[in-house]
PDB file of C-alpha atoms in Angstrom:
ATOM      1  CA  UNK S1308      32.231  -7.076 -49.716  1.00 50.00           C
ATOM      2  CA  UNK S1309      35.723  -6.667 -51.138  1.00 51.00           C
ATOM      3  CA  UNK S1310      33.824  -6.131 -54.421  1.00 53.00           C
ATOM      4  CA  UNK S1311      31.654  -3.111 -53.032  1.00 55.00           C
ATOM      5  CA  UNK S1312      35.381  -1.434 -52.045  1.00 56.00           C
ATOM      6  CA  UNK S1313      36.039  -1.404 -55.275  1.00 57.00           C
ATOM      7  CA  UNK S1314      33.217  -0.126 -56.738  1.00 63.00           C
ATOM      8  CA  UNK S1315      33.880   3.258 -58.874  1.00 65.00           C
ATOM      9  CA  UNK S1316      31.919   5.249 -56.300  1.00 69.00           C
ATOM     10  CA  UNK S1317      34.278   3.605 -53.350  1.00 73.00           C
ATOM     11  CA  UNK S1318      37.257   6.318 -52.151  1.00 75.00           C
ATOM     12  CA  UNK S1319      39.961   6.074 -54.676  1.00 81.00           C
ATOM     13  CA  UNK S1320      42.128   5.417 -51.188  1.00 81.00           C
ATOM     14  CA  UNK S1321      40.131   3.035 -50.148  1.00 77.00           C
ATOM     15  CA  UNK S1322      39.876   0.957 -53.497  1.00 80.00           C
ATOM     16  CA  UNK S1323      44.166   1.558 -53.597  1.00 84.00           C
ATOM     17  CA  UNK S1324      44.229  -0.063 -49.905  1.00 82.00           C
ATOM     18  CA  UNK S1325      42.096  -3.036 -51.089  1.00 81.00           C
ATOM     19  CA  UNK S1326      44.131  -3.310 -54.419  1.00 84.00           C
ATOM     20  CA  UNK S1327      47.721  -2.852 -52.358  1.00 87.00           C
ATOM     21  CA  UNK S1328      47.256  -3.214 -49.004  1.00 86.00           C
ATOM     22  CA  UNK S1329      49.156  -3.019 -46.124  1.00 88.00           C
ATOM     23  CA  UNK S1330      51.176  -5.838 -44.746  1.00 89.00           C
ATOM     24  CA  UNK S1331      49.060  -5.112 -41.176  1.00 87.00           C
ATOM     25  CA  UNK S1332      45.788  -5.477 -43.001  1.00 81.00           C
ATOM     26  CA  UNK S1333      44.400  -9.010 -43.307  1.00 80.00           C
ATOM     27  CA  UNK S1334      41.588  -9.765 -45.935  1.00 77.00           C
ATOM     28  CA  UNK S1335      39.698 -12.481 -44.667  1.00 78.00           C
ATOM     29  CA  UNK S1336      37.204 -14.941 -46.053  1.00 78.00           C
ATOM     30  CA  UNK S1337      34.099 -14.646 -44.307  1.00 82.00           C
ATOM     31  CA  UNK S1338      32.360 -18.000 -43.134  1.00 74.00           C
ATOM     32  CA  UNK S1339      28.767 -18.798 -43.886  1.00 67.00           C
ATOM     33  CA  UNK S1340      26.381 -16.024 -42.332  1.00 69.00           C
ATOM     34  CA  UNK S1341      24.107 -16.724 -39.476  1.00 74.00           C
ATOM     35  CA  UNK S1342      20.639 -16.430 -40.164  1.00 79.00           C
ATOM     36  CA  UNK S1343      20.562 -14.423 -37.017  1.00 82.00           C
ATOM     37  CA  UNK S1344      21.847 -11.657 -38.561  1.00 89.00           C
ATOM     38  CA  UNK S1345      19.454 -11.376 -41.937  1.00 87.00           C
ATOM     39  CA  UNK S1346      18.023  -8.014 -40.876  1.00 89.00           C
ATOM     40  CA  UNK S1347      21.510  -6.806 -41.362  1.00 91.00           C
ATOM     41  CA  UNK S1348      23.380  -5.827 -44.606  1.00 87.00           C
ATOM     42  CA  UNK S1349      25.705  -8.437 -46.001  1.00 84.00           C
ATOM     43  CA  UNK S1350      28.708  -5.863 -44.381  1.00 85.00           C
ATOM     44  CA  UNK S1351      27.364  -5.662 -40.956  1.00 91.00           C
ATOM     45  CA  UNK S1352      26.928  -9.627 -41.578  1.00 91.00           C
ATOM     46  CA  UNK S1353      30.051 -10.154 -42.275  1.00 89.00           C
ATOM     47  CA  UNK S1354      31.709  -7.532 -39.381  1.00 91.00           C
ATOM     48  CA  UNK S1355      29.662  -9.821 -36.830  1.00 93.00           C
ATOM     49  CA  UNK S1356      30.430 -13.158 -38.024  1.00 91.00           C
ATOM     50  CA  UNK S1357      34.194 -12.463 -37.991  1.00 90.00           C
ATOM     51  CA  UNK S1358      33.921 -11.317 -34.792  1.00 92.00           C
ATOM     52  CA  UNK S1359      32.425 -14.046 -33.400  1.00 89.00           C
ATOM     53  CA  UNK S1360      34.662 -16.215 -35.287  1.00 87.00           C
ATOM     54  CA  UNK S1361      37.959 -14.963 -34.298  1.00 86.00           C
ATOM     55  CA  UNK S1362      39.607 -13.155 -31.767  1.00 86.00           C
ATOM     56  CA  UNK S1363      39.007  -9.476 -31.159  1.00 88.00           C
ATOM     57  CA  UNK S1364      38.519  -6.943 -28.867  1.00 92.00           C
ATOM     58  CA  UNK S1365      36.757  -4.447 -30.760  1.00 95.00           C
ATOM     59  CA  UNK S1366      34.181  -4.089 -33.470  1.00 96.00           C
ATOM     60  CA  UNK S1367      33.908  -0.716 -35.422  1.00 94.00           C
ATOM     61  CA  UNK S1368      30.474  -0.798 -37.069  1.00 94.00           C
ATOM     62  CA  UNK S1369      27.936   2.266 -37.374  1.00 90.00           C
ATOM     63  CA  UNK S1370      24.832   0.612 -38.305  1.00 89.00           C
ATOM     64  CA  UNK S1371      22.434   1.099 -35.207  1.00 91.00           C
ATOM     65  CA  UNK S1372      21.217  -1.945 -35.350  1.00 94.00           C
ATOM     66  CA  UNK S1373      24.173  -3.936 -36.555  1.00 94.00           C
ATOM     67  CA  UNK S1374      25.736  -2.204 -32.998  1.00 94.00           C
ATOM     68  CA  UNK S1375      22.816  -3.688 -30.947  1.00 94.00           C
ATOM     69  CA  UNK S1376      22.747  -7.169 -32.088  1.00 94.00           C
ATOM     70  CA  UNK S1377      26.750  -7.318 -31.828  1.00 94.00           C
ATOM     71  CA  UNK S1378      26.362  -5.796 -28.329  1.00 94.00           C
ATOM     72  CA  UNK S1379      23.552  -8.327 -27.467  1.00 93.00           C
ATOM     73  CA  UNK S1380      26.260 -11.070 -28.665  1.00 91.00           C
ATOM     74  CA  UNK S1381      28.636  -9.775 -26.183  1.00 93.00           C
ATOM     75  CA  UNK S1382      30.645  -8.271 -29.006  1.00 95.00           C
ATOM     76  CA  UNK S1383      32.323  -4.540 -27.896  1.00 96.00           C
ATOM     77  CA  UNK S1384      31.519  -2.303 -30.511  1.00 96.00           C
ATOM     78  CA  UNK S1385      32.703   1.241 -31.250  1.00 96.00           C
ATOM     79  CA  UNK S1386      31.297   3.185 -34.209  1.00 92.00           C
ATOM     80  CA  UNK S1387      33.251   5.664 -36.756  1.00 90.00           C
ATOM     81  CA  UNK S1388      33.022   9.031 -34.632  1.00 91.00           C
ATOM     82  CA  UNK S1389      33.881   6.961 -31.245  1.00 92.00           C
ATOM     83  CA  UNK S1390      37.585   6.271 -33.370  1.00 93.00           C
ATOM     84  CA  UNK S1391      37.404  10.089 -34.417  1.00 93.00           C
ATOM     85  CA  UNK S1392      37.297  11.372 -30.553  1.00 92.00           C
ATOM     86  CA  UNK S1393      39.592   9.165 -29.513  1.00 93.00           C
ATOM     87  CA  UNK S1394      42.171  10.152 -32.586  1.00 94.00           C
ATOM     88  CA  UNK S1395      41.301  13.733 -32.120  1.00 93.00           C
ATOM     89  CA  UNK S1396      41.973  13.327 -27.824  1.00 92.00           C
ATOM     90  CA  UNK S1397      45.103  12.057 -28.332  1.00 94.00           C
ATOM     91  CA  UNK S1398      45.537  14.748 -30.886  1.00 93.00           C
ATOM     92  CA  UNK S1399      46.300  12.223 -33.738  1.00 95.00           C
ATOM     93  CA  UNK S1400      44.090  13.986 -35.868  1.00 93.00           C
ATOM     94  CA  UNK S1401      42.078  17.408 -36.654  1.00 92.00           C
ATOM     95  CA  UNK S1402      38.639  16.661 -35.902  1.00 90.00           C
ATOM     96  CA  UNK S1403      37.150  19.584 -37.360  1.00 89.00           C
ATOM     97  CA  UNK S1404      38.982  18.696 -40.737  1.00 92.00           C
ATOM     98  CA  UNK S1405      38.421  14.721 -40.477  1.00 92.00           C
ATOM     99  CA  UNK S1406      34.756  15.695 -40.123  1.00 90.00           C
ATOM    100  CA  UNK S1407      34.709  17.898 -43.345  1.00 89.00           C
ATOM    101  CA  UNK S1408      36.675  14.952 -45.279  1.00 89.00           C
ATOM    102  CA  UNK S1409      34.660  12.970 -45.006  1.00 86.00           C
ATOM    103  CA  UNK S1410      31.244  14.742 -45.451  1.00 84.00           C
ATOM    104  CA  UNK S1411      32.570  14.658 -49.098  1.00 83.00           C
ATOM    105  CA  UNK S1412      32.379  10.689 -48.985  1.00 81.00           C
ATOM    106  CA  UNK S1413      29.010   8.930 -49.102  1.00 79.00           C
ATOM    107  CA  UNK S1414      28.905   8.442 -44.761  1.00 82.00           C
ATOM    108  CA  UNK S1415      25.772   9.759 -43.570  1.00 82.00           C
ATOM    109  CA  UNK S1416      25.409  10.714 -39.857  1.00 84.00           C
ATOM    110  CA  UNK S1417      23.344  13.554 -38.153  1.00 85.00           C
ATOM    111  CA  UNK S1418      24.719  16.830 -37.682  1.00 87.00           C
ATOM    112  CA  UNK S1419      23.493  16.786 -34.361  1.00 89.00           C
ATOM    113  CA  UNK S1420      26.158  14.137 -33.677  1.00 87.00           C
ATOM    114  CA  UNK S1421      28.650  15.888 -35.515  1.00 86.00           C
ATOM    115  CA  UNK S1422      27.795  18.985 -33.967  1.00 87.00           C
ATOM    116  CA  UNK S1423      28.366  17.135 -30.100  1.00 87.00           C
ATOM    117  CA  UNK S1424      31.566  15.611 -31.149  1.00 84.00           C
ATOM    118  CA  UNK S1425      32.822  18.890 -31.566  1.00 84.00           C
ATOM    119  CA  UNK S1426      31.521  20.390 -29.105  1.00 84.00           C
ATOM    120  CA  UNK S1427      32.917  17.611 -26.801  1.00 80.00           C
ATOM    121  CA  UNK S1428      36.380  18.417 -28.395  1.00 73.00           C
ATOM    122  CA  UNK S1429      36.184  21.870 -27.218  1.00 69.00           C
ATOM    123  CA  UNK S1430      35.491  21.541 -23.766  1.00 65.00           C
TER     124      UNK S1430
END
């Protein structure tokens, strides 16, 4: 996983967090997988495993079904644009400018979700 973050296609931000990071970010080794959890990608894998194995209130995962499974494990999830609302609520952030950032990444959603996150922001 760390690997894939530092992939040449990966944010330059992101692979500069990974190469430096923060002293509030932890890396952490990721046990042996589950074989519950082979329909998922070795990311969502790994999200879900560490959940289960330590601590934590909240999982932020996007993959539809990597969100169901967690759920199904009692795991809390929240996804990428649930972070954005609550960022942009608590006006931490410009929504309407997050959003265009990054569209220029390699994140795929729907623009009809985009389009009712914003519209949620304005009323």
């Amino acid at each position: 996983m760390r690997d894939e973050m530092l992939d040449s296609g990966a944010p330059p931000v992101l692979q500069q967090l990974i190469i430096n990071p923060p002293s509030w970010l932890i890396i952490q080794a990721v046990p042996v997988m589950n074989d519950t959890l082979s329909a998922l990608d070795l990311g969502e894998q790994a999200a879900i495993t560490l959940a289960q194995t330590l601590p934590t209130d909240l999982l932020i995962i996007d993959e539809r079904l990597g969100r169901r499974i967690a759920s199904n494990q009692g795991i809390s999830t929240i996804g990428t644009f649930g972070i954005l609302d609550d960022a942009a609520t608590q006006g931490l952030i410009d929504l309407g400018e997050t959003i265009a950032q990054l569209q220029q990444t390699n994140f795929r959603v729907s623009r009809h979700i985009i389009q009712a996150l914003l519209n949620k922001q304005v009323n």
